[in-house]
Amino acid sequence: MRSPKPTAAALHQTPGPFAPEPRRASLHPAPKILRAILAACAFLPLHPAHLGAAEAPHVSLDEKHRAFLKDYCVECHNADKQKGKLRLDSVAFTLNSVQSADLWQRVLHQVNSGEMPPDDAKQPERGAKTDFLDALSGTLMAARRNLADVGGNITMRRLNRREYRNTIRALLGVETDVRDLPADGGADTFDTVGASLFLSPDQFEQYLLLGRRALDEHFARWVPASAPIPVEPAKANPSAKPAPANRVEGEARTPGLQRELTRMHEDHAKYALWQANGSKTEDLAKFGCRKDLDAAKFVEYCWQINHEWYERYLARPEVQTGMFLDNTVNFNETFVIDLPTEMAPGDYVFHVRIGRVPDMPAERAFVSFLQASPLDKSDLTFLASRHVTADIQQPEILQFPFRILPGGARKFIFMEKRPLKGVGISLGGFTRMIKDPKQRDPVLWIDWIEWHKADTSPSVSPIVFDRTGDISEKEHARAIFRAFALRAFRGQQPTTAFIDKLTALFASRRAAGDSFENALKEPLSVVLASPRFLYLAEPGVEKKPRPLTDTEFATRLSYFLWSAPPDETLLSLAQKNALHDPSVLAREVDRMIADPKADEFVSGFVHQWLGMDRLDFFQFDPRKFRDFDESTRAAARTEVFETFAYLLRNNRSLSQLLKSDTVVINALLARYYGIEDVSGDAFRPVRVAEGSPRGGLLGMAAVLAMGSNGERSSPVERGAWVLRKLLNEPPPAAPPNVPMITRLNGQALTTRERLLAHQEEPQCASCHRKIDPIGFGLENFDAAGKWREEDSFQATDPAGKPIPRGLKKWKIDPVAAFHKGPEFQSYFEMRDIVAGKAPAFARGFTEQLIAYSLGRPFGFTDEELARSILQQAQGKNFALREFVHALVASKEFRLK
């Protein structure tokens, strides 16, 4: 199953970008005239200052300190070893570039923190170490001053996929499938880092095609044609005609539509009726069964196993008017709706009248909503889940927004919350896993389902506006192009030559017989493939960084906080040069954070900062983790985003991500965590009981699930994540040829015993002594983030088969100690120690925020910026918005 790209503010519950699977049109070469327009008019002047830093004046560390390196560092950092990918035997003592200064900054940090030399190596005398650190610190301060004017340049970059999708939506009010676009970013970088956002010339044709598709949809929805084109009645689009809502309900109400069982597997119930009436082969047709089916085989395979369940299902009076989502009848677990292929693209909504059976397990009162790929019906995308609170006697109507894209999927599925894939999951496989009769009986009953177009009032102004006065059609088109290009270029005026070329292209299409509207589309698509649109451009010919204009600043600010272009309010202030006023800027930042568009910052930044792509790496074994299905995974992901958004919008302390008495959850996660008295699908703050393991990132299912492989928890993954993301002490990459822990699979050992055996290898011990203890402190959480007191392990032979008497069970032992730090007796004590390191957490967060916002990796020249941001935020108890305010008010954020 494919999960949608994460979004914040419960966007799983709204018609957000669900990533459907449209058919992909073949790309065709752009006409020569389009290429000429792009080449002649649209490219921006570039200067080497956009692409990298110049060489700085020389600052050098005194050569006398080379003896210190030789005595205490070179043994491990020489031409042969280069531990940590660092060589110091021939390192230059001249700091004339950001790269050389950054290397020495690493040396300073490692020696100053006591990490180097390692404990088992020769240690420097206190005086020698102090002299070296003082000299190096002073040299770095001088180098930072010299490099400040030439370092930290921001590479001109293109819109990433998220930004392109949001920008097209802001301009045209339509959604775009962006999977054909160039990939974003590189390893361990944000998708905003310009140096890794590559674009080759032939990829402009992809943008031409996508832009034309978006324009076609915009015109179809919001631009009335000047001259209607006759269409034969037989070919008319039914979706364009006023019509009542479409409804799917029981056969007793609407003959010919889907019954209480899905069409695909209706034969099962028919066979049940046949068996109940004497099992005569000649009577098969009477019960609607196909004559070519092998009745005897069916009875042997299906009826003899499940006849009591079929009888119980068919005996329920509710099946005469509706349908149960049922674990009783193997293939009646889903309700499938195939929408007409001729349905127009756009936003729609399902209304589902549904109720729950009383006195059934509360954790089963959730319905999942999925979409099947048009290319592979088994390829399902999870869209949303809903908490069903109404009784079956008084059903409620739940809404499920969805979107149809050109060529996109039109098969949708409703089902009870449950795993879809994994070991033992197949058609009917999940049902056979359920042993408890109470869990097999149906819980959710659907009375009817209907769908209709959602509100299609444009979220943007139509591109085409009425002609005024006695201007010619050509001048009218020219005015449309100029107005659209001004919006597309985010307040930057298009050149006269560019508009001339667009107008000439329009005239040629009009002469070829296109209607006025169609003749506009090709020139407009050129605008959407122009580098002035595709790049976050800050043109100039200066050799050194210069201050941004207010319009450029507004664009940088909006793509930082919204991943989208500035709105009219922000552009209006920019045109008045009002964004230089600190009070105006602070007010605008608060307004932008409060806007729902800031959810894009939350999801885009937090997902990458915390490395949440790992949440989708593994399929969890449904036999062990039945509750951790796609609904729970999506809710767990959203909890992380919603918690950050809650802290940001309420200006709470960043340290509450380390420990808090409040969680931001919905009913589904409340059931998963065992928290009472929470209902509904909306995420909201809930106070947890004293002594709860929840509250803060370390208690979130998403974070804990990332520290597993879908089968077992991994103290190594969890400990390394805490070091990287919470303590700002990232461990080095594993050295090559590390012995794999799987060599111990044939031995019945506890997790702690297995990892301690792993540490017997010298090349492993130096890192794992820092990583593993933190992971041991999190072992009370299983692979899917549920609390436990015990664990077990089954040893296997080389073929993966269980070894007799190879099962070992043990009580979780979280006792451990931080490397060179305090001991802890429980998860709660370990969490308190981590929470006490809020300054280190804030420092790491600040570095990541700078990198994301400025579109380049955090570097040596950013030290002063990071220090000033931390100073301002710490003065207000690390209030989350203060980090943002300090960053956008800095001179670095205003420089190109």
CSV table of N, CA and C in Angstrom, one decimal, residues 216-278:
chain,number,residue,atom,x,y,z
A,216,ASP,N,-5.6,23.7,-19.1
A,216,ASP,CA,-6.8,23.1,-19.7
A,216,ASP,C,-7.8,22.9,-18.6
A,217,GLU,N,-7.4,22.4,-17.4
A,217,GLU,CA,-8.4,22.2,-16.3
A,217,GLU,C,-8.9,23.5,-15.8
A,218,HIS,N,-8.0,24.5,-15.7
A,218,HIS,CA,-8.5,25.8,-15.2
A,218,HIS,C,-9.5,26.4,-16.2
A,219,PHE,N,-9.2,26.4,-17.5
A,219,PHE,CA,-10.1,26.9,-18.5
A,219,PHE,C,-11.5,26.1,-18.5
A,220,ALA,N,-11.4,24.8,-18.3
A,220,ALA,CA,-12.6,24.0,-18.4
A,220,ALA,C,-13.5,24.3,-17.2
A,221,ARG,N,-12.9,24.7,-16.0
A,221,ARG,CA,-13.7,24.9,-14.8
A,221,ARG,C,-14.2,26.3,-14.7
A,222,TRP,N,-13.3,27.3,-15.1
A,222,TRP,CA,-13.6,28.7,-14.7
A,222,TRP,C,-13.6,29.7,-15.8
A,223,VAL,N,-13.3,29.3,-17.0
A,223,VAL,CA,-13.2,30.3,-18.1
A,223,VAL,C,-14.3,30.0,-19.1
A,224,PRO,N,-15.4,30.7,-19.2
A,224,PRO,CA,-16.4,30.5,-20.1
A,224,PRO,C,-15.9,30.7,-21.6
A,225,ALA,N,-16.3,29.8,-22.5
A,225,ALA,CA,-15.9,29.9,-23.9
A,225,ALA,C,-16.6,31.0,-24.5
A,226,SER,N,-15.9,31.8,-25.4
A,226,SER,CA,-16.6,32.9,-26.1
A,226,SER,C,-17.6,32.4,-27.1
A,227,ALA,N,-17.3,31.3,-27.7
A,227,ALA,CA,-18.2,30.7,-28.7
A,227,ALA,C,-18.4,29.2,-28.5
A,228,PRO,N,-19.6,28.8,-28.0
A,228,PRO,CA,-19.7,27.4,-27.7
A,228,PRO,C,-19.6,26.5,-28.9
A,229,ILE,N,-19.0,25.4,-28.7
A,229,ILE,CA,-18.7,24.4,-29.8
A,229,ILE,C,-19.8,23.4,-29.8
A,230,PRO,N,-20.5,23.1,-30.9
A,230,PRO,CA,-21.6,22.1,-30.9
A,230,PRO,C,-21.1,20.7,-30.6
A,231,VAL,N,-21.8,20.0,-29.7
A,231,VAL,CA,-21.5,18.7,-29.4
A,231,VAL,C,-22.7,17.8,-29.6
A,232,GLU,N,-22.5,16.6,-30.2
A,232,GLU,CA,-23.6,15.7,-30.5
A,232,GLU,C,-24.1,15.2,-29.1
A,233,PRO,N,-25.5,15.1,-29.0
A,233,PRO,CA,-26.0,14.7,-27.7
A,233,PRO,C,-25.5,13.4,-27.2
A,234,ALA,N,-25.2,12.5,-28.1
A,234,ALA,CA,-24.7,11.2,-27.6
A,234,ALA,C,-23.3,11.3,-27.0
A,235,LYS,N,-22.6,12.3,-27.3
A,235,LYS,CA,-21.2,12.5,-26.8
A,235,LYS,C,-21.1,13.5,-25.7
A,236,ALA,N,-22.3,14.0,-25.3
A,236,ALA,CA,-22.2,15.0,-24.2
A,236,ALA,C,-21.7,14.4,-22.9
A,237,ASN,N,-21.0,15.2,-22.2
A,237,ASN,CA,-20.4,14.8,-20.9
A,237,ASN,C,-21.5,14.8,-19.8
A,238,PRO,N,-21.9,13.7,-19.3
A,238,PRO,CA,-23.0,13.7,-18.3
A,238,PRO,C,-22.7,14.5,-17.0
A,239,SER,N,-21.4,14.6,-16.7
A,239,SER,CA,-21.0,15.3,-15.5
A,239,SER,C,-21.2,16.8,-15.6
A,240,ALA,N,-21.4,17.3,-16.9
A,240,ALA,CA,-21.6,18.7,-17.1
A,240,ALA,C,-23.0,19.1,-16.9
A,241,LYS,N,-23.9,18.1,-16.8
A,241,LYS,CA,-25.4,18.4,-16.7
A,241,LYS,C,-25.8,18.4,-15.3
A,242,PRO,N,-26.7,19.3,-14.9
A,242,PRO,CA,-27.3,19.3,-13.6
A,242,PRO,C,-27.9,17.9,-13.3
A,243,ALA,N,-27.6,17.3,-12.2
A,243,ALA,CA,-28.1,15.9,-12.0
A,243,ALA,C,-28.2,15.7,-10.5
A,244,PRO,N,-29.1,14.9,-10.0
A,244,PRO,CA,-29.1,14.6,-8.6
A,244,PRO,C,-27.9,13.9,-8.1
A,245,ALA,N,-27.7,13.8,-6.8
A,245,ALA,CA,-26.5,13.1,-6.3
A,245,ALA,C,-26.6,11.7,-6.7
A,246,ASN,N,-25.4,11.0,-6.9
A,246,ASN,CA,-25.4,9.6,-7.2
A,246,ASN,C,-25.4,8.9,-5.9
A,247,ARG,N,-26.1,7.7,-5.9
A,247,ARG,CA,-26.2,7.0,-4.6
A,247,ARG,C,-26.1,5.5,-4.8
A,248,VAL,N,-25.4,4.9,-3.9
A,248,VAL,CA,-25.3,3.4,-3.9
A,248,VAL,C,-26.0,3.0,-2.6
A,249,GLU,N,-26.9,2.0,-2.7
A,249,GLU,CA,-27.6,1.6,-1.5
A,249,GLU,C,-28.1,0.2,-1.7
A,250,GLY,N,-28.8,-0.4,-0.8
A,250,GLY,CA,-29.3,-1.8,-0.9
A,250,GLY,C,-30.2,-2.0,-2.0
A,251,GLU,N,-30.3,-3.2,-2.6
A,251,GLU,CA,-31.1,-3.6,-3.7
A,251,GLU,C,-32.6,-3.3,-3.5
A,252,ALA,N,-33.0,-3.4,-2.2
A,252,ALA,CA,-34.4,-3.2,-1.9
A,252,ALA,C,-34.8,-1.8,-2.2
A,253,ARG,N,-33.8,-0.9,-2.3
A,253,ARG,CA,-34.2,0.5,-2.5
A,253,ARG,C,-33.9,0.9,-4.0
A,254,THR,N,-32.8,0.4,-4.5
A,254,THR,CA,-32.5,0.8,-5.9
A,254,THR,C,-32.1,-0.4,-6.7
A,255,PRO,N,-33.0,-1.1,-7.4
A,255,PRO,CA,-32.7,-2.3,-8.1
A,255,PRO,C,-31.6,-2.0,-9.1
A,256,GLY,N,-30.7,-3.0,-9.3
A,256,GLY,CA,-29.7,-2.9,-10.3
A,256,GLY,C,-28.4,-2.3,-9.9
A,257,LEU,N,-28.4,-1.7,-8.7
A,257,LEU,CA,-27.1,-1.2,-8.2
A,257,LEU,C,-26.6,-2.2,-7.2
A,258,GLN,N,-25.4,-1.9,-6.6
A,258,GLN,CA,-24.7,-2.8,-5.7
A,258,GLN,C,-25.6,-3.2,-4.5
A,259,ARG,N,-25.6,-4.5,-4.2
A,259,ARG,CA,-26.3,-5.0,-3.1
A,259,ARG,C,-25.5,-4.9,-1.8
A,260,GLU,N,-26.0,-5.5,-0.8
A,260,GLU,CA,-25.3,-5.5,0.5
A,260,GLU,C,-24.0,-6.2,0.4
A,261,LEU,N,-23.8,-7.0,-0.6
A,261,LEU,CA,-22.4,-7.6,-0.8
A,261,LEU,C,-21.8,-7.0,-2.0
A,262,THR,N,-20.5,-6.9,-2.1
A,262,THR,CA,-19.9,-6.3,-3.3
A,262,THR,C,-20.1,-7.2,-4.5
A,263,ARG,N,-20.2,-6.6,-5.7
A,263,ARG,CA,-20.5,-7.4,-6.9
A,263,ARG,C,-19.5,-8.5,-7.1
A,264,MET,N,-18.2,-8.2,-6.8
A,264,MET,CA,-17.2,-9.1,-7.2
A,264,MET,C,-17.3,-10.5,-6.5
A,265,HIS,N,-17.8,-10.5,-5.3
A,265,HIS,CA,-17.8,-11.7,-4.5
A,265,HIS,C,-19.2,-12.1,-4.0
A,266,GLU,N,-20.2,-11.7,-4.8
A,266,GLU,CA,-21.6,-11.9,-4.4
A,266,GLU,C,-21.9,-13.4,-4.4
A,267,ASP,N,-21.2,-14.2,-5.2
A,267,ASP,CA,-21.4,-15.6,-5.3
A,267,ASP,C,-21.3,-16.3,-4.0
A,268,HIS,N,-20.5,-15.8,-3.1
A,268,HIS,CA,-20.4,-16.5,-1.8
A,268,HIS,C,-21.7,-16.6,-1.1
A,269,ALA,N,-22.4,-15.5,-1.0
A,269,ALA,CA,-23.7,-15.5,-0.3
A,269,ALA,C,-24.7,-16.3,-1.1
A,270,LYS,N,-24.7,-16.3,-2.4
A,270,LYS,CA,-25.6,-17.1,-3.2
A,270,LYS,C,-25.4,-18.6,-3.0
A,271,TYR,N,-24.1,-19.0,-2.9
A,271,TYR,CA,-23.8,-20.4,-2.5
A,271,TYR,C,-24.4,-20.7,-1.2
A,272,ALA,N,-24.3,-19.8,-0.2
A,272,ALA,CA,-24.8,-20.0,1.1
A,272,ALA,C,-26.3,-20.3,1.0
A,273,LEU,N,-27.0,-19.5,0.2
A,273,LEU,CA,-28.5,-19.7,0.1
A,273,LEU,C,-28.7,-21.0,-0.6
A,274,TRP,N,-27.9,-21.4,-1.6
A,274,TRP,CA,-28.1,-22.7,-2.3
A,274,TRP,C,-27.9,-23.8,-1.3
A,275,GLN,N,-26.9,-23.7,-0.5
A,275,GLN,CA,-26.6,-24.8,0.5
A,275,GLN,C,-27.7,-25.0,1.5
A,276,ALA,N,-28.3,-23.8,1.9
A,276,ALA,CA,-29.3,-23.8,2.9
A,276,ALA,C,-30.6,-24.4,2.4
A,277,ASN,N,-30.7,-24.5,1.0
A,277,ASN,CA,-32.0,-25.0,0.4
A,277,ASN,C,-31.8,-26.3,-0.2
A,278,GLY,N,-30.9,-27.2,0.3
A,278,GLY,CA,-30.9,-28.5,-0.2
A,278,GLY,C,-29.7,-28.9,-1.0
